[in-house]
């Protein structure tokens, strides 16, 4: 069979290159004591994700609750749903959690924090590290308010600088990475100083 005989859409990967890239990412993270938590939205295939992290050996990130269901059924328990939680999705989230899935959500406002805390769902506060996405900006008083509402359900902070996709050079990518790191460290430190982290 040749490429032009394959029906799309499909996922076609060079396994040697994929495994080499995964090893390189793990090697870069290891000295920092950080585990790889792959975002599975592109591959969407359990066999591919297993190359990055075996079921039960680490966490993954999803963009839909259907992805969370699929990967939970395949043995992944530690799942981050990396889309700002909407109240209409909380029944689905709590059903997954009731089944044994350690599903964490993200949020950036008081209303969502109340809804999530009321259901006992763990959450990360999304930090706006680039001014292009949702999230709480570093220094915003809402950070501590949200942290207080979440209380014991607060699992920390997260960010994603979507503006980095427009970078044209390695220096620009490094600059975005530095801004992301500084923003989450500042916010996590602020939460800890307030006794919330």
mmCIF file of C-alpha atoms in Angstrom:
data_model
loop_
_atom_site.group_PDB
_atom_site.id
_atom_site.type_symbol
_atom_site.label_atom_id
_atom_site.label_comp_id
_atom_site.label_asym_id
_atom_site.label_seq_id
_atom_site.Cartn_x
_atom_site.Cartn_y
_atom_site.Cartn_z
ATOM 1 C CA UNK A 1 0.000 0.000 0.000
ATOM 2 C CA UNK A 2 1.243 3.510 -0.787
ATOM 3 C CA UNK A 3 0.426 6.791 0.942
ATOM 4 C CA UNK A 4 -1.943 7.878 -1.805
ATOM 5 C CA UNK A 5 -4.000 4.713 -1.265
ATOM 6 C CA UNK A 6 -4.707 5.516 2.390
ATOM 7 C CA UNK A 7 -8.071 6.997 3.253
ATOM 8 C CA UNK A 8 -7.972 10.153 5.353
ATOM 9 C CA UNK A 9 -8.239 11.221 8.064
ATOM 10 C CA UNK A 10 -5.632 8.940 9.581
ATOM 11 C CA UNK A 11 -2.598 9.131 11.806
ATOM 12 C CA UNK A 12 0.650 8.085 10.168
ATOM 13 C CA UNK A 13 3.797 8.183 12.291
ATOM 14 C CA UNK A 14 7.459 7.368 11.940
ATOM 15 C CA UNK A 15 7.809 5.191 15.059
ATOM 16 C CA UNK A 16 11.604 5.505 15.252
ATOM 17 C CA UNK A 17 11.403 9.310 15.133
ATOM 18 C CA UNK A 18 8.506 9.368 17.623
ATOM 19 C CA UNK A 19 10.388 7.209 20.130
ATOM 20 C CA UNK A 20 13.537 9.304 19.684
ATOM 21 C CA UNK A 21 11.580 12.532 20.313
ATOM 22 C CA UNK A 22 9.907 11.069 23.398
ATOM 23 C CA UNK A 23 13.257 9.936 24.806
ATOM 24 C CA UNK A 24 14.708 13.393 24.181
ATOM 25 C CA UNK A 25 11.809 15.047 26.056
ATOM 26 C CA UNK A 26 12.141 12.660 29.005
ATOM 27 C CA UNK A 27 15.904 13.233 29.112
ATOM 28 C CA UNK A 28 15.399 17.011 29.218
ATOM 29 C CA UNK A 29 12.836 16.762 32.022
ATOM 30 C CA UNK A 30 14.572 14.153 34.196
ATOM 31 C CA UNK A 31 17.279 16.413 35.698
ATOM 32 C CA UNK A 32 14.536 18.778 36.879
ATOM 33 C CA UNK A 33 12.476 16.067 38.585
ATOM 34 C CA UNK A 34 9.572 16.742 36.230
ATOM 35 C CA UNK A 35 7.505 13.982 34.659
ATOM 36 C CA UNK A 36 6.278 14.074 31.083
ATOM 37 C CA UNK A 37 2.498 14.662 30.958
ATOM 38 C CA UNK A 38 1.675 14.384 27.260
ATOM 39 C CA UNK A 39 -1.280 16.169 25.736
ATOM 40 C CA UNK A 40 -3.121 13.456 23.812
ATOM 41 C CA UNK A 41 -5.329 15.685 21.664
ATOM 42 C CA UNK A 42 -3.234 15.245 18.535
ATOM 43 C CA UNK A 43 -2.530 11.523 18.620
ATOM 44 C CA UNK A 44 -5.859 10.516 20.192
ATOM 45 C CA UNK A 45 -4.527 6.951 19.926
ATOM 46 C CA UNK A 46 -3.887 4.861 23.025
ATOM 47 C CA UNK A 47 -1.068 2.927 21.331
ATOM 48 C CA UNK A 48 0.791 6.150 20.584
ATOM 49 C CA UNK A 49 0.291 7.590 24.073
ATOM 50 C CA UNK A 50 1.531 4.323 25.630
ATOM 51 C CA UNK A 51 4.906 5.049 24.026
ATOM 52 C CA UNK A 52 5.037 8.325 25.959
ATOM 53 C CA UNK A 53 3.663 7.103 29.286
ATOM 54 C CA UNK A 54 2.343 3.678 30.230
ATOM 55 C CA UNK A 55 -1.122 3.460 31.794
ATOM 56 C CA UNK A 56 -0.763 3.945 35.540
ATOM 57 C CA UNK A 57 2.816 5.245 35.216
ATOM 58 C CA UNK A 58 1.991 8.940 34.875
ATOM 59 C CA UNK A 59 -0.539 11.545 33.931
ATOM 60 C CA UNK A 60 -1.928 12.755 30.638
ATOM 61 C CA UNK A 61 -3.732 15.863 29.433
ATOM 62 C CA UNK A 62 -6.918 15.865 27.334
ATOM 63 C CA UNK A 63 -8.984 18.476 25.508
ATOM 64 C CA UNK A 64 -12.348 16.709 25.640
ATOM 65 C CA UNK A 65 -14.200 14.593 28.155
ATOM 66 C CA UNK A 66 -14.612 11.955 25.427
ATOM 67 C CA UNK A 67 -10.812 11.711 25.299
ATOM 68 C CA UNK A 68 -10.806 11.409 29.100
ATOM 69 C CA UNK A 69 -13.302 8.516 28.860
ATOM 70 C CA UNK A 70 -11.278 6.756 26.161
ATOM 71 C CA UNK A 71 -7.983 6.978 28.018
ATOM 72 C CA UNK A 72 -9.502 6.167 31.398
ATOM 73 C CA UNK A 73 -10.949 2.993 29.832
ATOM 74 C CA UNK A 74 -7.405 2.195 28.626
ATOM 75 C CA UNK A 75 -6.020 2.411 32.173
ATOM 76 C CA UNK A 76 -5.040 6.063 32.571
ATOM 77 C CA UNK A 77 -6.320 7.447 35.872
ATOM 78 C CA UNK A 78 -4.406 10.740 36.328
ATOM 79 C CA UNK A 79 -6.025 12.987 33.720
ATOM 80 C CA UNK A 80 -5.991 16.774 33.361
ATOM 81 C CA UNK A 81 -8.913 18.213 31.397
ATOM 82 C CA UNK A 82 -7.156 21.307 30.044
ATOM 83 C CA UNK A 83 -10.140 23.357 28.910
ATOM 84 C CA UNK A 84 -11.770 25.904 31.206
ATOM 85 C CA UNK A 85 -14.563 24.014 32.915
ATOM 86 C CA UNK A 86 -18.133 24.886 31.969
ATOM 87 C CA UNK A 87 -20.932 24.178 34.482
ATOM 88 C CA UNK A 88 -22.742 22.042 31.893
ATOM 89 C CA UNK A 89 -19.836 19.571 31.920
ATOM 90 C CA UNK A 90 -19.645 19.017 35.675
ATOM 91 C CA UNK A 91 -22.076 16.068 35.656
ATOM 92 C CA UNK A 92 -19.792 14.313 33.160
ATOM 93 C CA UNK A 93 -16.696 15.203 35.230
ATOM 94 C CA UNK A 94 -18.218 13.892 38.462
ATOM 95 C CA UNK A 95 -19.369 10.699 36.735
ATOM 96 C CA UNK A 96 -15.805 10.025 35.563
ATOM 97 C CA UNK A 97 -14.442 10.776 39.018
ATOM 98 C CA UNK A 98 -17.043 8.478 40.618
ATOM 99 C CA UNK A 99 -15.772 5.704 38.348
ATOM 100 C CA UNK A 100 -12.247 6.089 39.749
ATOM 101 C CA UNK A 101 -10.754 8.582 37.309
ATOM 102 C CA UNK A 102 -8.539 11.160 39.048
ATOM 103 C CA UNK A 103 -9.745 13.922 36.729
ATOM 104 C CA UNK A 104 -8.559 17.479 37.412
ATOM 105 C CA UNK A 105 -10.144 20.520 35.754
ATOM 106 C CA UNK A 106 -8.896 24.043 35.126
ATOM 107 C CA UNK A 107 -10.643 27.337 35.802
ATOM 108 C CA UNK A 108 -10.020 31.055 36.055
ATOM 109 C CA UNK A 109 -13.034 32.574 37.790
ATOM 110 C CA UNK A 110 -14.858 32.606 41.124
ATOM 111 C CA UNK A 111 -18.116 31.185 39.744
ATOM 112 C CA UNK A 112 -16.395 28.109 38.349
ATOM 113 C CA UNK A 113 -14.430 27.715 41.588
ATOM 114 C CA UNK A 114 -17.671 27.638 43.605
ATOM 115 C CA UNK A 115 -19.245 25.111 41.213
ATOM 116 C CA UNK A 116 -16.193 22.856 41.257
ATOM 117 C CA UNK A 117 -15.591 23.050 45.011
ATOM 118 C CA UNK A 118 -19.262 22.294 45.630
ATOM 119 C CA UNK A 119 -18.826 19.027 43.728
ATOM 120 C CA UNK A 120 -15.494 18.134 45.333
ATOM 121 C CA UNK A 121 -13.633 18.287 42.016
ATOM 122 C CA UNK A 122 -9.905 19.139 42.133
ATOM 123 C CA UNK A 123 -8.809 22.086 40.015
ATOM 124 C CA UNK A 124 -5.814 24.014 38.768
ATOM 125 C CA UNK A 125 -6.071 27.773 38.392
ATOM 126 C CA UNK A 126 -5.243 28.782 34.832
ATOM 127 C CA UNK A 127 -2.694 31.585 34.632
ATOM 128 C CA UNK A 128 -2.603 34.036 31.718
ATOM 129 C CA UNK A 129 1.112 34.153 30.989
ATOM 130 C CA UNK A 130 0.961 35.792 27.561
ATOM 131 C CA UNK A 131 -2.141 37.979 27.400
ATOM 132 C CA UNK A 132 -3.574 35.888 24.576
ATOM 133 C CA UNK A 133 -5.631 33.273 26.396
ATOM 134 C CA UNK A 134 -7.933 32.750 29.309
ATOM 135 C CA UNK A 135 -6.560 32.834 32.807
ATOM 136 C CA UNK A 136 -5.763 34.978 35.796
ATOM 137 C CA UNK A 137 -2.918 37.421 35.239
ATOM 138 C CA UNK A 138 -0.071 37.381 37.765
ATOM 139 C CA UNK A 139 -0.754 39.983 40.447
ATOM 140 C CA UNK A 140 -4.538 39.823 39.985
ATOM 141 C CA UNK A 141 -6.350 39.737 43.356
ATOM 142 C CA UNK A 142 -8.739 37.109 41.967
ATOM 143 C CA UNK A 143 -5.959 34.513 42.242
ATOM 144 C CA UNK A 144 -6.197 34.351 46.036
ATOM 145 C CA UNK A 145 -9.996 34.653 45.982
ATOM 146 C CA UNK A 146 -10.244 31.637 43.670
ATOM 147 C CA UNK A 147 -7.685 29.753 45.771
ATOM 148 C CA UNK A 148 -9.712 30.395 48.939
ATOM 149 C CA UNK A 149 -12.940 29.199 47.309
ATOM 150 C CA UNK A 150 -11.255 26.022 46.060
ATOM 151 C CA UNK A 151 -9.618 25.363 49.429
ATOM 152 C CA UNK A 152 -8.567 21.724 49.694
ATOM 153 C CA UNK A 153 -9.606 21.156 46.058
ATOM 154 C CA UNK A 154 -6.830 23.468 44.796
ATOM 155 C CA UNK A 155 -4.149 21.389 43.052
ATOM 156 C CA UNK A 156 -2.017 24.278 41.850
ATOM 157 C CA UNK A 157 -1.635 26.448 38.767
ATOM 158 C CA UNK A 158 -1.100 25.858 35.067
ATOM 159 C CA UNK A 159 -0.540 27.931 31.964
ATOM 160 C CA UNK A 160 -0.265 27.628 28.232
ATOM 161 C CA UNK A 161 1.125 30.509 26.194
ATOM 162 C CA UNK A 162 -0.753 29.988 22.959
ATOM 163 C CA UNK A 163 0.902 33.068 21.510
ATOM 164 C CA UNK A 164 4.105 31.032 21.352
ATOM 165 C CA UNK A 165 2.753 29.352 18.214
ATOM 166 C CA UNK A 166 3.591 32.570 16.351
ATOM 167 C CA UNK A 167 7.269 32.486 17.372
ATOM 168 C CA UNK A 168 9.707 32.697 14.476
ATOM 169 C CA UNK A 169 12.968 31.922 16.273
ATOM 170 C CA UNK A 170 14.459 29.862 19.079
ATOM 171 C CA UNK A 171 15.066 33.085 21.038
ATOM 172 C CA UNK A 172 11.362 33.977 20.813
ATOM 173 C CA UNK A 173 10.414 30.473 22.008
ATOM 174 C CA UNK A 174 12.828 30.805 24.942
ATOM 175 C CA UNK A 175 11.339 34.189 25.803
ATOM 176 C CA UNK A 176 7.823 32.737 25.874
ATOM 177 C CA UNK A 177 8.981 29.790 27.971
ATOM 178 C CA UNK A 178 10.633 32.177 30.438
ATOM 179 C CA UNK A 179 7.416 34.237 30.697
ATOM 180 C CA UNK A 180 5.352 31.083 31.245
ATOM 181 C CA UNK A 181 7.694 29.849 33.971
ATOM 182 C CA UNK A 182 7.888 33.237 35.714
ATOM 183 C CA UNK A 183 4.106 33.665 35.680
ATOM 184 C CA UNK A 184 3.316 30.270 37.213
ATOM 185 C CA UNK A 185 6.131 30.478 39.772
ATOM 186 C CA UNK A 186 4.945 33.946 40.843
ATOM 187 C CA UNK A 187 1.333 32.785 41.190
ATOM 188 C CA UNK A 188 2.203 29.508 42.937
ATOM 189 C CA UNK A 189 4.413 31.417 45.380
ATOM 190 C CA UNK A 190 1.633 33.896 46.079
ATOM 191 C CA UNK A 191 -0.803 31.060 46.824
ATOM 192 C CA UNK A 192 1.732 29.363 49.114
ATOM 193 C CA UNK A 193 2.409 32.579 51.022
ATOM 194 C CA UNK A 194 -1.342 32.823 51.620
ATOM 195 C CA UNK A 195 -1.388 29.244 52.941
ATOM 196 C CA UNK A 196 -3.244 27.959 49.903
ATOM 197 C CA UNK A 197 -0.651 25.808 48.192
#
